[in-house]
XYZ file of C-alpha atoms in Angstrom:
447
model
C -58.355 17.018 34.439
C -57.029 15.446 30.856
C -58.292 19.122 29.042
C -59.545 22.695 29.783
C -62.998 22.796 28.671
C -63.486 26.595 28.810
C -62.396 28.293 25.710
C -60.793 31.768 25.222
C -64.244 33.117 24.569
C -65.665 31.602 27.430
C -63.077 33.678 29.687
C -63.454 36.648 28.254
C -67.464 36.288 28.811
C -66.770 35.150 32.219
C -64.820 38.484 32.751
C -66.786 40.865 31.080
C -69.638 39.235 33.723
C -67.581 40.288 36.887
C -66.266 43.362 35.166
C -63.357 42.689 34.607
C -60.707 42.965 31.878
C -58.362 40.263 32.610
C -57.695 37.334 34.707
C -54.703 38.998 36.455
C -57.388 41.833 37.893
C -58.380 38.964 39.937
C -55.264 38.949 41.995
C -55.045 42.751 42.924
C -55.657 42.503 46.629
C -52.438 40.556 46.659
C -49.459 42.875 47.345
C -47.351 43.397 44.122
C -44.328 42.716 46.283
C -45.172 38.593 47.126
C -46.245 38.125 43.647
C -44.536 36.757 40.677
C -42.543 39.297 38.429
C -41.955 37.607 35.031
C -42.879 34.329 33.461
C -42.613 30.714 35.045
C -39.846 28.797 33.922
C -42.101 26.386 32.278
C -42.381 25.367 28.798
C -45.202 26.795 26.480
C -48.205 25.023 26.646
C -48.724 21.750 24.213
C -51.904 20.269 22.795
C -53.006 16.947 24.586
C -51.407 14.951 21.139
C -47.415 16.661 22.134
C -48.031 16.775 25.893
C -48.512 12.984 25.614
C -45.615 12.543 23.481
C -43.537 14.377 25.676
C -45.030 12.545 28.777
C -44.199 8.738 26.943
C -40.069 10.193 25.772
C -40.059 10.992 29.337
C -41.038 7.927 30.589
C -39.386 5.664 28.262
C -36.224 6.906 30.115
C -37.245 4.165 33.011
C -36.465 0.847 32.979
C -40.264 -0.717 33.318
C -41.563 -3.914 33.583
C -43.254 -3.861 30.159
C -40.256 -4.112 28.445
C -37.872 -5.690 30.834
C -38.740 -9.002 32.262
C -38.202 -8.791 36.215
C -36.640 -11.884 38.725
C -37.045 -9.388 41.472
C -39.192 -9.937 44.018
C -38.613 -9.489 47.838
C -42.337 -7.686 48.807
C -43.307 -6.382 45.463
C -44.423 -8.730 42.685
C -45.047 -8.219 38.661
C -47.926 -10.343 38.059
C -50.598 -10.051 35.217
C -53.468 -7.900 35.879
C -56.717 -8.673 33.692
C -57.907 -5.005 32.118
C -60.930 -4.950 33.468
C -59.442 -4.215 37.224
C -58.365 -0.755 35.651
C -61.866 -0.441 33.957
C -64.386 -1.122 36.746
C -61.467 0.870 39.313
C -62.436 4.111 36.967
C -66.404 3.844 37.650
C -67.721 6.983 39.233
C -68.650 5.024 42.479
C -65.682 4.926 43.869
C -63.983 8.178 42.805
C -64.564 10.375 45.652
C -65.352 7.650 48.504
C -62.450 8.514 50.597
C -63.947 8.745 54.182
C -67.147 6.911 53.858
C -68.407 8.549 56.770
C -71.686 9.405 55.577
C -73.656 5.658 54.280
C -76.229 7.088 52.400
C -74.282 8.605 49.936
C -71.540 6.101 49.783
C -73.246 2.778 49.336
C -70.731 2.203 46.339
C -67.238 2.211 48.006
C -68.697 0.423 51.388
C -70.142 -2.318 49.482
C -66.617 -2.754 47.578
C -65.150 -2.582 51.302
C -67.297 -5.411 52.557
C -67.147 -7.544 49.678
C -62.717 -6.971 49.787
C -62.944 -8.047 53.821
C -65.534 -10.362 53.232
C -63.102 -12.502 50.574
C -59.865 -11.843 52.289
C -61.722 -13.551 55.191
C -62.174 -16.309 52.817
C -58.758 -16.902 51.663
C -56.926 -16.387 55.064
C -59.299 -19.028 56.607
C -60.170 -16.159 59.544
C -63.163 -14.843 61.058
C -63.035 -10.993 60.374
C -60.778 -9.024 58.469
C -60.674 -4.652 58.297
C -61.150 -2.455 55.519
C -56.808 -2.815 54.571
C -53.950 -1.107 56.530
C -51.173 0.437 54.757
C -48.911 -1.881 53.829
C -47.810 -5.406 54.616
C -45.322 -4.214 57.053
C -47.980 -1.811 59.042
C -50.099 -4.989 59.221
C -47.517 -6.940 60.727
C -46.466 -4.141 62.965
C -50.295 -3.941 63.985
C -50.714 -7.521 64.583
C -47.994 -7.520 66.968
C -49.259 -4.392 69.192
C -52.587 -6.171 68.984
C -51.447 -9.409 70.519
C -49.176 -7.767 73.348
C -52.129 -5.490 74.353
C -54.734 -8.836 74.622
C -52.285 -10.947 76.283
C -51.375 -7.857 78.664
C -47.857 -9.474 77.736
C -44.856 -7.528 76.120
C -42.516 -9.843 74.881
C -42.680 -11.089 71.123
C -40.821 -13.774 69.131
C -39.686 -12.617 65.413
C -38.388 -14.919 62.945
C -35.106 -13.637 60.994
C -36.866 -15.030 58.220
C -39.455 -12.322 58.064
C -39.141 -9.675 55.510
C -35.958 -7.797 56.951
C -38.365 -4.191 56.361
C -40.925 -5.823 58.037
C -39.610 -6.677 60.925
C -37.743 -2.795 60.909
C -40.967 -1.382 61.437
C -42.701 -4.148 63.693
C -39.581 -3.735 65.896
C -40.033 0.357 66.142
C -43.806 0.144 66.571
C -43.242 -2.152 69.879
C -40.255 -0.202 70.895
C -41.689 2.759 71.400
C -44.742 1.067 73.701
C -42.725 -0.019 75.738
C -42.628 -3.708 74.232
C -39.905 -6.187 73.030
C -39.058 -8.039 69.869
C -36.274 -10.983 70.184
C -34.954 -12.150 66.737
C -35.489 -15.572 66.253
C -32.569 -16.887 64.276
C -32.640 -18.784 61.129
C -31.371 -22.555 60.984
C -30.581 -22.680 56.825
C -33.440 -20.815 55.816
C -36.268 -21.172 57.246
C -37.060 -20.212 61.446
C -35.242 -21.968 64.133
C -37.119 -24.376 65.904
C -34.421 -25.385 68.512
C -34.269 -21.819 69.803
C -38.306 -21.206 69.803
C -38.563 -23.794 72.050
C -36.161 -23.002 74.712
C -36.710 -19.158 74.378
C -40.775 -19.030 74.625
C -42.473 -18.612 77.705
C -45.183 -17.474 80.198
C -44.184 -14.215 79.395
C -44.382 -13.969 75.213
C -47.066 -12.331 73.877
C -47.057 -13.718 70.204
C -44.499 -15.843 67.837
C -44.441 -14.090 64.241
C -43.398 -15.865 61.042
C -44.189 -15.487 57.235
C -45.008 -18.079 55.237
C -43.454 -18.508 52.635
C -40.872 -16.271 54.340
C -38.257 -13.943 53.393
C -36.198 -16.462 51.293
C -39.387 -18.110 49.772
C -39.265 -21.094 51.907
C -41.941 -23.069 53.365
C -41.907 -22.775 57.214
C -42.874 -26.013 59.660
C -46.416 -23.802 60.722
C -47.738 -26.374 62.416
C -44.895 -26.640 64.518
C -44.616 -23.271 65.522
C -48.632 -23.089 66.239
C -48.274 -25.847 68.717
C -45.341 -24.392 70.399
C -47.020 -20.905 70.554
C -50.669 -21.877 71.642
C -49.137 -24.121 74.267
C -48.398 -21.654 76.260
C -51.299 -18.977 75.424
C -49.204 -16.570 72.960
C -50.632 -15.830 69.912
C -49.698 -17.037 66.686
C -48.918 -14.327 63.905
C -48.477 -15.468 60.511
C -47.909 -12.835 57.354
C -48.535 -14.590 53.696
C -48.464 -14.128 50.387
C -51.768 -13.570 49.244
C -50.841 -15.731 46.039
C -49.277 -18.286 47.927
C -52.776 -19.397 49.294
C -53.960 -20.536 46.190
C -52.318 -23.847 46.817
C -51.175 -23.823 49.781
C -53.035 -24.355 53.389
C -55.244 -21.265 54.764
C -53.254 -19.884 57.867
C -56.777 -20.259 60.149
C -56.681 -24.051 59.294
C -53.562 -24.715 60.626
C -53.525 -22.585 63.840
C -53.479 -18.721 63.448
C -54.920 -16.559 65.299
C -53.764 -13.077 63.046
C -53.334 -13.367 59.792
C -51.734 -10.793 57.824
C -49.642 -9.830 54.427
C -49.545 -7.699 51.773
C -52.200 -7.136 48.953
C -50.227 -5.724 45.702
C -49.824 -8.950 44.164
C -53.312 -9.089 43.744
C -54.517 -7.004 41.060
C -52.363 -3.840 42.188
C -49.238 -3.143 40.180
C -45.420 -2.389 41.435
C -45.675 1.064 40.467
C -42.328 2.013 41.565
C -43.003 0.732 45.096
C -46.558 1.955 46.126
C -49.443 2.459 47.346
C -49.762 -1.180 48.015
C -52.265 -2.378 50.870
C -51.796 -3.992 53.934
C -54.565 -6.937 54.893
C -55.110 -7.770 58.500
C -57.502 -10.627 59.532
C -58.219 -12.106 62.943
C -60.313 -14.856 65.137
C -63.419 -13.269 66.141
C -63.031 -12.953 69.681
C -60.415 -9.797 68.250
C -62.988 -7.990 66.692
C -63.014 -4.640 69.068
C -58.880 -4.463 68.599
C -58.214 -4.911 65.206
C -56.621 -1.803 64.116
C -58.521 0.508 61.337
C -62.147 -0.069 60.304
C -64.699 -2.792 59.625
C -67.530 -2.167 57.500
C -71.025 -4.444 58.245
C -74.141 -5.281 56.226
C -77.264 -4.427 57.481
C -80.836 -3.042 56.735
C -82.015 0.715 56.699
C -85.614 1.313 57.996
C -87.585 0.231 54.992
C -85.453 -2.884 55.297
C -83.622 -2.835 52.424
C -79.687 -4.092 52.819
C -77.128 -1.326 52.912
C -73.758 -1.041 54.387
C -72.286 0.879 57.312
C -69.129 1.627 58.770
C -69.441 -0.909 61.948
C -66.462 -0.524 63.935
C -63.310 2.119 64.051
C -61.252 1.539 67.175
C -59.373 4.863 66.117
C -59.005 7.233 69.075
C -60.639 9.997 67.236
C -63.596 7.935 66.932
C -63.901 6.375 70.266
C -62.863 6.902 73.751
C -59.124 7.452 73.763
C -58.344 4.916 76.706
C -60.082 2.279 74.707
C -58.280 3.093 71.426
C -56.104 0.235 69.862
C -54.396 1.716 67.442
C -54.349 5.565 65.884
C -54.121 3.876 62.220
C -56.590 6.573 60.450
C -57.273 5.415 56.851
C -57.603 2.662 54.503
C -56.223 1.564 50.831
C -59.723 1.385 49.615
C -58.806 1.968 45.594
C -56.178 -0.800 46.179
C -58.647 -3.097 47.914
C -61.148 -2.633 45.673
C -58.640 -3.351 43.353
C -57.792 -6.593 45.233
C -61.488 -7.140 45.159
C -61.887 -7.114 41.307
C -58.891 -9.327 40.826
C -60.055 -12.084 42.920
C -63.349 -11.749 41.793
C -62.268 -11.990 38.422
C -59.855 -15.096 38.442
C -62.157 -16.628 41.042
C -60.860 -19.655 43.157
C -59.542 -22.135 40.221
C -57.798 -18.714 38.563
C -55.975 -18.218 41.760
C -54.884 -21.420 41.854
C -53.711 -21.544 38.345
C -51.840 -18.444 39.121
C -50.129 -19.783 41.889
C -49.591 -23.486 40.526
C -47.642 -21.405 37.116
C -45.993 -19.504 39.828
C -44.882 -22.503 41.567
C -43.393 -24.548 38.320
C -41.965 -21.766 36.206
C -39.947 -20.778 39.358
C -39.026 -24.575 39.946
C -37.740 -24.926 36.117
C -35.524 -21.691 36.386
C -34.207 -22.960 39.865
C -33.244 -26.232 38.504
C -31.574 -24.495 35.121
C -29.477 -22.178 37.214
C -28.419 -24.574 39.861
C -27.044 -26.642 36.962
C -24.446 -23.509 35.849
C -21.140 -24.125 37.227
C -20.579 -21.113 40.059
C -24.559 -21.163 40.752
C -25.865 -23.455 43.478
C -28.775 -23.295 46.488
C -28.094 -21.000 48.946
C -29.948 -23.829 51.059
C -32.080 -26.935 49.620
C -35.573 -26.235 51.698
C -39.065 -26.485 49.884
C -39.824 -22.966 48.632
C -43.330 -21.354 46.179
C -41.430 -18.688 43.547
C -38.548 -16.943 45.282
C -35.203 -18.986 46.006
C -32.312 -18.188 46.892
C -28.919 -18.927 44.993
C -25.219 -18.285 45.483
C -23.196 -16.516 43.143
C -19.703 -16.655 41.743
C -19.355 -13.052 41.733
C -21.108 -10.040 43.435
C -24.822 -10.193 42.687
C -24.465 -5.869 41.878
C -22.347 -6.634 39.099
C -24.249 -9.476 37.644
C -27.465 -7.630 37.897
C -25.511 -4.645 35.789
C -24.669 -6.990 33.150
C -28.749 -8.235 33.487
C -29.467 -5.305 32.745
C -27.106 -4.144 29.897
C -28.984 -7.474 28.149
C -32.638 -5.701 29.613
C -33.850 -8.227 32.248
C -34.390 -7.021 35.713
C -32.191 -9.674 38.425
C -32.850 -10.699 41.676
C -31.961 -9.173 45.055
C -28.492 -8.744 46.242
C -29.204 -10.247 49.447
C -25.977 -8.742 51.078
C -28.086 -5.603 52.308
C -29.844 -7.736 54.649
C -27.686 -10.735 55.460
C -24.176 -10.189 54.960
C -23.048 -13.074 56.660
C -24.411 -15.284 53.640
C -21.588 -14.109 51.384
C -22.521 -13.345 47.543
C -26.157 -14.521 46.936
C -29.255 -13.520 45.055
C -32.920 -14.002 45.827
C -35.062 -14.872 42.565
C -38.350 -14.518 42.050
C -40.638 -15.920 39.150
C -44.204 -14.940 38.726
C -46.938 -16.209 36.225
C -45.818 -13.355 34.224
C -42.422 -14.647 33.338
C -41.865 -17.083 29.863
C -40.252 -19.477 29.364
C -38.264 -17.945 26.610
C -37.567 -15.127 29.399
C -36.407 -17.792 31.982
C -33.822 -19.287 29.449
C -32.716 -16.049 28.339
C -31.733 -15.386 31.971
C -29.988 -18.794 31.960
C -28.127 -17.856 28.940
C -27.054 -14.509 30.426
C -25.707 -15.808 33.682
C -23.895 -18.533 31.727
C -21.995 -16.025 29.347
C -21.392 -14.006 32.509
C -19.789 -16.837 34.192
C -17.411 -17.532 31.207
């Protein structure tokens, strides 16, 4: 609520109705003893004009992305986000559609839900896709149960070059059914080939890669499809969403679950969350896919509505038949999601992602140049790369910092064994002048 509509006179009415005399008369049957002596330690109230002044001092103590330009990627992306996502997100339809249980009073946020699966089907190149999961790393962690469970097998195949989080919470979803996940080495970057091949099997239930993957490197998918369809695992790829505006549709080149994560599309970084997860499938995984899939269909005067179709939740269904106990959905995010693609339509997306592609080829090729910066390795990559440093990437990102620009990931966390190096990431969002200012920085730092 941005005010209190009832004024001191309307209180006083209000308690002179009940027969009262004041508002704390209303909390007599609560023992004296449990209940607040004294004031809260809060300051005095402030009109909406100081309360928001107070709000902005507080949070101009944060380093945001409005006013510092970021090169950090990894999972969460700063791209541009038309206003109107923000206006049509604040319609009335969708404010209170949180379990859309109930169709004929929530033809608004199932028709938003439908429409979100409906165009995520389109981009991923995939039969069916659910109503959004909770993250990209859920997804992925959902994709894998899936495929174990409707191969009957338990072993699965991981690339290294997944999202290091991602495959944390893949790995603890299958090891606690019972299932296995073998790490699939990298071979400079991008997944090794050499050891897929002589480590897949009868017994493997699904090969998982991303695309582009951890480093921002294009993976051989084709490659890896044949080699996991050949012997009847399933092929798992996660994507970036953005990604697909130029490059190939994961259900044209092979895979059978497609998933990723949807906060580069129209959803801000927010300080990490709530982001959505999107999960989409062949069709003959309809009855497994993990959360809930909303259909069209007619009510009995034959006009179109839309229903929730399928929910393979165990609360929902017989237990034994359950695939996952996954309970909700993102739906303000994918409706988000919705609006955004809607709004930049097919050629915007591909605009996006072609400005993604060149601004982060120009700032590769002007760091590589400074002495002390070169490729990490030289594969074919979309807006992240990564670079080695002549110092520790913590202290150059301090210095970044001191000069307001948000650096790239220390990549030590994950992969030690790579010595000092930095993944960058460049979105539509970034300048040119930005770019070069970064170029200058790291330069000065080097000298």
């Amino acid at each position: 609520m941005r005010y209190i509509p009832t004024t001191e006179q309307d209180r006083k009415d209000m308690l002179k109705r009940i027969g009262l005399q004041s508002i704390e008369e209303l909390f007599d049957d609560i023992p004296a003893r449990v209940r607040l002596q004294g004031e809260l330690n809060l300051p005095f109230a402030q009109t909406e004009y100081e309360l928001f002044k107070s709000l902005k001092s507080l949070a101009e103590k944060n380093n945001n992305l409005e006013q510092y330009p970021s090169f950090l990627g990894a999972g969460a992306y700063n791209h541009i986000i038309p206003s109107a996502v923000q206006h049509i997100l604040s319609r009335s339809e969708f404010y209170t559609a949180y379990t859309p249980y109930q169709p004929e009073i929530s033809q608004g946020i199932l028709q938003a839900i439908y429409e979100y699966q409906s165009l995520i089907c389109g981009l991923t190149g995939m039969d069916v896709a659910n109503a959004s999961l909770y993250d990209g790393a859920t997804a992925l962690a959902e994709a894998a149960v899936l495929a174990c469970e409707a191969t009957k097998r338990k072993k699965t195949l991981l690339s290294t070059t997944i999202h290091p989080e991602y495959r944390m919470v893949t790995q603890l979803y299958l090891e606690n059914r019972g299932m296995e996940a073998i790490q699939i080495p990298h071979d400079k970057g991008q997944t090794d080939l050499n050891y897929l091949k002589d480590n897949i099997n009868e017994e493997t239930a699904c090969v998982l890669i991303q695309q582009p993957n951890f480093f921002g490197f294009l993976e051989e998918v084709k490659e890896v499809a044949y080699l996991t369809q050949k012997i009847g695992a399933l092929f798992i790829v996660c994507v970036n969403p953005i990604s697909l505006g130029i490059l190939e549709a994961p259900g044209y080149y092979g895979a059978d679950i497609t998933v990723g994560e949807g906060q580069g599309l129209g959803n801000p970084v927010a300080f990490g969350g709530p982001f959505l997860g999107f999960f989409a499938s062949r069709e003959r995984f309809i009855r497994q896919i993990p959360g809930r899939i909303v259909g069209a269909t007619k009510d009995i005067e034959g006009k179109r509505g839309f229903v929730l179709t399928l929910q393979t939740r165990e609360q929902h269904i017989r237990r034994q038949r359950a695939s996952s106990n996954i309970c909700s959905n993102q739906a303000l995010n994918a409706l988000a999601t919705t609006v955004f693609l809607c709004l930049v339509g097919k050629k915007g997306l591909q605009e996006v992602a072609n400005l993604c592609l060149q601004k982060a080829h120009y700032a590769y090729r002007k760091i590589t140049s400074i002495k002390g910066y070169s490729p990490l390795f030289t594969q074919p990559f979309f807006h992240e790369f990564p670079i080695q440093t002549p110092d520790s990437p913590e202290e150059i990102n301090k210095v970044l910092l001191e000069k307001g620009i948000i650096g790239g990931l220390d990549l030590k966390r994950h992969y030690p064994e790579l010595g000092p190096s930095m993944l960058l990431c460049v979105t539509e969002a970034r300048t040119k002048k930005e770019i070069d200012t970064l170029v200058q920085t790291l330069e000065n730092y080097h000298e």
